[in-house]
Every structure is written in C-alpha cells, then in structure tokens.
C-alpha positions as a printed NumPy array, in Angstrom:
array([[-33.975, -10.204,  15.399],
       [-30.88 ,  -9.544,  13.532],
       [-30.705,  -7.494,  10.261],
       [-29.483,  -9.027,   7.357],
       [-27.089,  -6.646,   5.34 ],
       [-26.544,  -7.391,   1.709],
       [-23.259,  -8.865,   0.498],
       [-22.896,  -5.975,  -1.395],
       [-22.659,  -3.691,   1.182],
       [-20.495,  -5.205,   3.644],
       [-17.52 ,  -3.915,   4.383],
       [-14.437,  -6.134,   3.554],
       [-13.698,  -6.868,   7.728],
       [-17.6  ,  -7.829,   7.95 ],
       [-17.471, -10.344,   4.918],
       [-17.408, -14.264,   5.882],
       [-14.885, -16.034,   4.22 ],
       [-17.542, -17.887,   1.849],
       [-19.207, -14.975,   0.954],
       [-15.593, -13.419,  -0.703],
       [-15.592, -14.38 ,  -3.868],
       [-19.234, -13.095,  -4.862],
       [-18.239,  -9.848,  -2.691],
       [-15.435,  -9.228,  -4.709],
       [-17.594,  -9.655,  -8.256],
       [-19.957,  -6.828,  -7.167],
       [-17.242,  -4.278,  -6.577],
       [-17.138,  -1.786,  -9.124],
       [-13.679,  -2.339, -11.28 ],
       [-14.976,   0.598, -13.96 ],
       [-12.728,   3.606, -14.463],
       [-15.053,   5.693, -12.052],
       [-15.376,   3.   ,  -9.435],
       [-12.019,   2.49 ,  -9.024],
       [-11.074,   6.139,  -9.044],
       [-14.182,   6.658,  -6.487],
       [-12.189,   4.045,  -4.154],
       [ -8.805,   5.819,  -3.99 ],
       [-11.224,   8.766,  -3.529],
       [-12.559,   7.843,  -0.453],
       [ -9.176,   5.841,   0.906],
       [ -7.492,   9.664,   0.45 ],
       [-10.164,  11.576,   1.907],
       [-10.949,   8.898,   4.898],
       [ -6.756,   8.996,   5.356],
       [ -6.481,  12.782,   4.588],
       [ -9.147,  13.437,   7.575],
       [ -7.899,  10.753,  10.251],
       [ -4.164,  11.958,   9.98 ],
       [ -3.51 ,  15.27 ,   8.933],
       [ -7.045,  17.772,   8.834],
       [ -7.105,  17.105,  12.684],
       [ -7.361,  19.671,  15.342],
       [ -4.233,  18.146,  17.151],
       [ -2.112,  17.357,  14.66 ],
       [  1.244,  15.566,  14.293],
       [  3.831,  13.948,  11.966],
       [  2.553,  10.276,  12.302],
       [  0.398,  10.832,   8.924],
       [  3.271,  12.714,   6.633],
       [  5.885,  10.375,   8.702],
       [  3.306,   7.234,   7.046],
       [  3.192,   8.761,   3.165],
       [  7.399,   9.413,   3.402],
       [  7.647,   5.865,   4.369],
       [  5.455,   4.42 ,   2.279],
       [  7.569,   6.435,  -0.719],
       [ 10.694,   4.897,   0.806],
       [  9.348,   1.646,   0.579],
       [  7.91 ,   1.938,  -2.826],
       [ 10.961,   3.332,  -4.375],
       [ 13.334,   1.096,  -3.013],
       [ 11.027,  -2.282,  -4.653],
       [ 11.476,  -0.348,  -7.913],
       [ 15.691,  -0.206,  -7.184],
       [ 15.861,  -3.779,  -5.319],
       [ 17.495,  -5.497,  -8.641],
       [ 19.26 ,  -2.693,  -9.685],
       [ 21.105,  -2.421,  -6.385],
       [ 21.021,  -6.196,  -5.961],
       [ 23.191,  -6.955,  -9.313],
       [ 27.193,  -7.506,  -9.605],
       [ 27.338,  -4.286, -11.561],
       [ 25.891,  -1.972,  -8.527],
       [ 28.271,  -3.502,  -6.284],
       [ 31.591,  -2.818,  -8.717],
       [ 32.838,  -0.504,  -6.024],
       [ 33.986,  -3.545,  -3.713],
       [ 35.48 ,  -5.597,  -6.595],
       [ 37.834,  -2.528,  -7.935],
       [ 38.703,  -1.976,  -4.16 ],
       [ 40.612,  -5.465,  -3.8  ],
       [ 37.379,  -6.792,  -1.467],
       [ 36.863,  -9.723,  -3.491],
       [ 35.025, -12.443,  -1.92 ],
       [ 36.452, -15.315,  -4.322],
       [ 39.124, -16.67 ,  -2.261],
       [ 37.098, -16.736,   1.145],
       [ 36.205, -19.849,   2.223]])
C-alpha cells in the first residue's frame, strides 16, 4: 500500500503538475520563512561543494560564475547603448555607410 504524503510536504520535483498551485500557497512567504529557505539552500550548497573531505574548485568556480552572470544582467543596457560604444564612432569605424 502506498503512503500518501501531504501536499505540503512534498518536495517541489515530487509535486504533480495539478497539485502546484495549492503547493505553492502553503509555502511560507513570511520574513522568517523565506530567510529559513536561503538558509537551508546555503547550508545544503555550503556542505555538497565546499565542507567536503575531497574538495575542489567546482563549488567557488559555481558562486564566481554565478557573480559574473549576475553582474553583467545589471551592466547589459549600459554596455548595450550608443554611448558605451563611443570608442568605435570617434575611431572613424562608423557603420553608416555599410551596406
């Protein structure tokens, strides 16, 4: 006989598709709740990648990409505009007479 788990404490893989939407209304979205889950996602990440007995740079190689990554969405549109790219114009590398 199979045992039935409670919706509420499923883990997000285990949850059917139909069962999302009331899984997601019992999480806990208070101040405490949500600073309990980046808790636990730091401690289950801090002990799978870096407190191990043989350790090596996959989990700091991981958080310097992920800083990468993050900081260059926050400079996308400041690197994308006309103005960040003034150093081709004033060098004659116009691009209005190509064809």
């Amino acid at each position: 006989m199979a045992s039935v788990v409670p919706v509420k404490d499923k883990k997000l893989l285990e949850v059917k598709l139909g069962e999302l939407p009331s899984w997601i209304l019992m999480r806990d979205f208070s101040p405490s709740g949500i600073f309990g889950a980046f808790q636990r996602g730091y401690y289950r990440y801090y002990n799978k990648y870096i407190n191990v007995k043989k350790g090596s740079i996959s989990g700091i190689t991981m958080v310097l990409a992920c800083y990468v990554l993050f900081s260059y969405s926050f400079s996308y549109k400041h690197l994308n505009t006309p103005a960040g790219r003034s150093w081709a114009i004033s060098e004659g590398n116009s691009q209005e007479g190509v064809v």
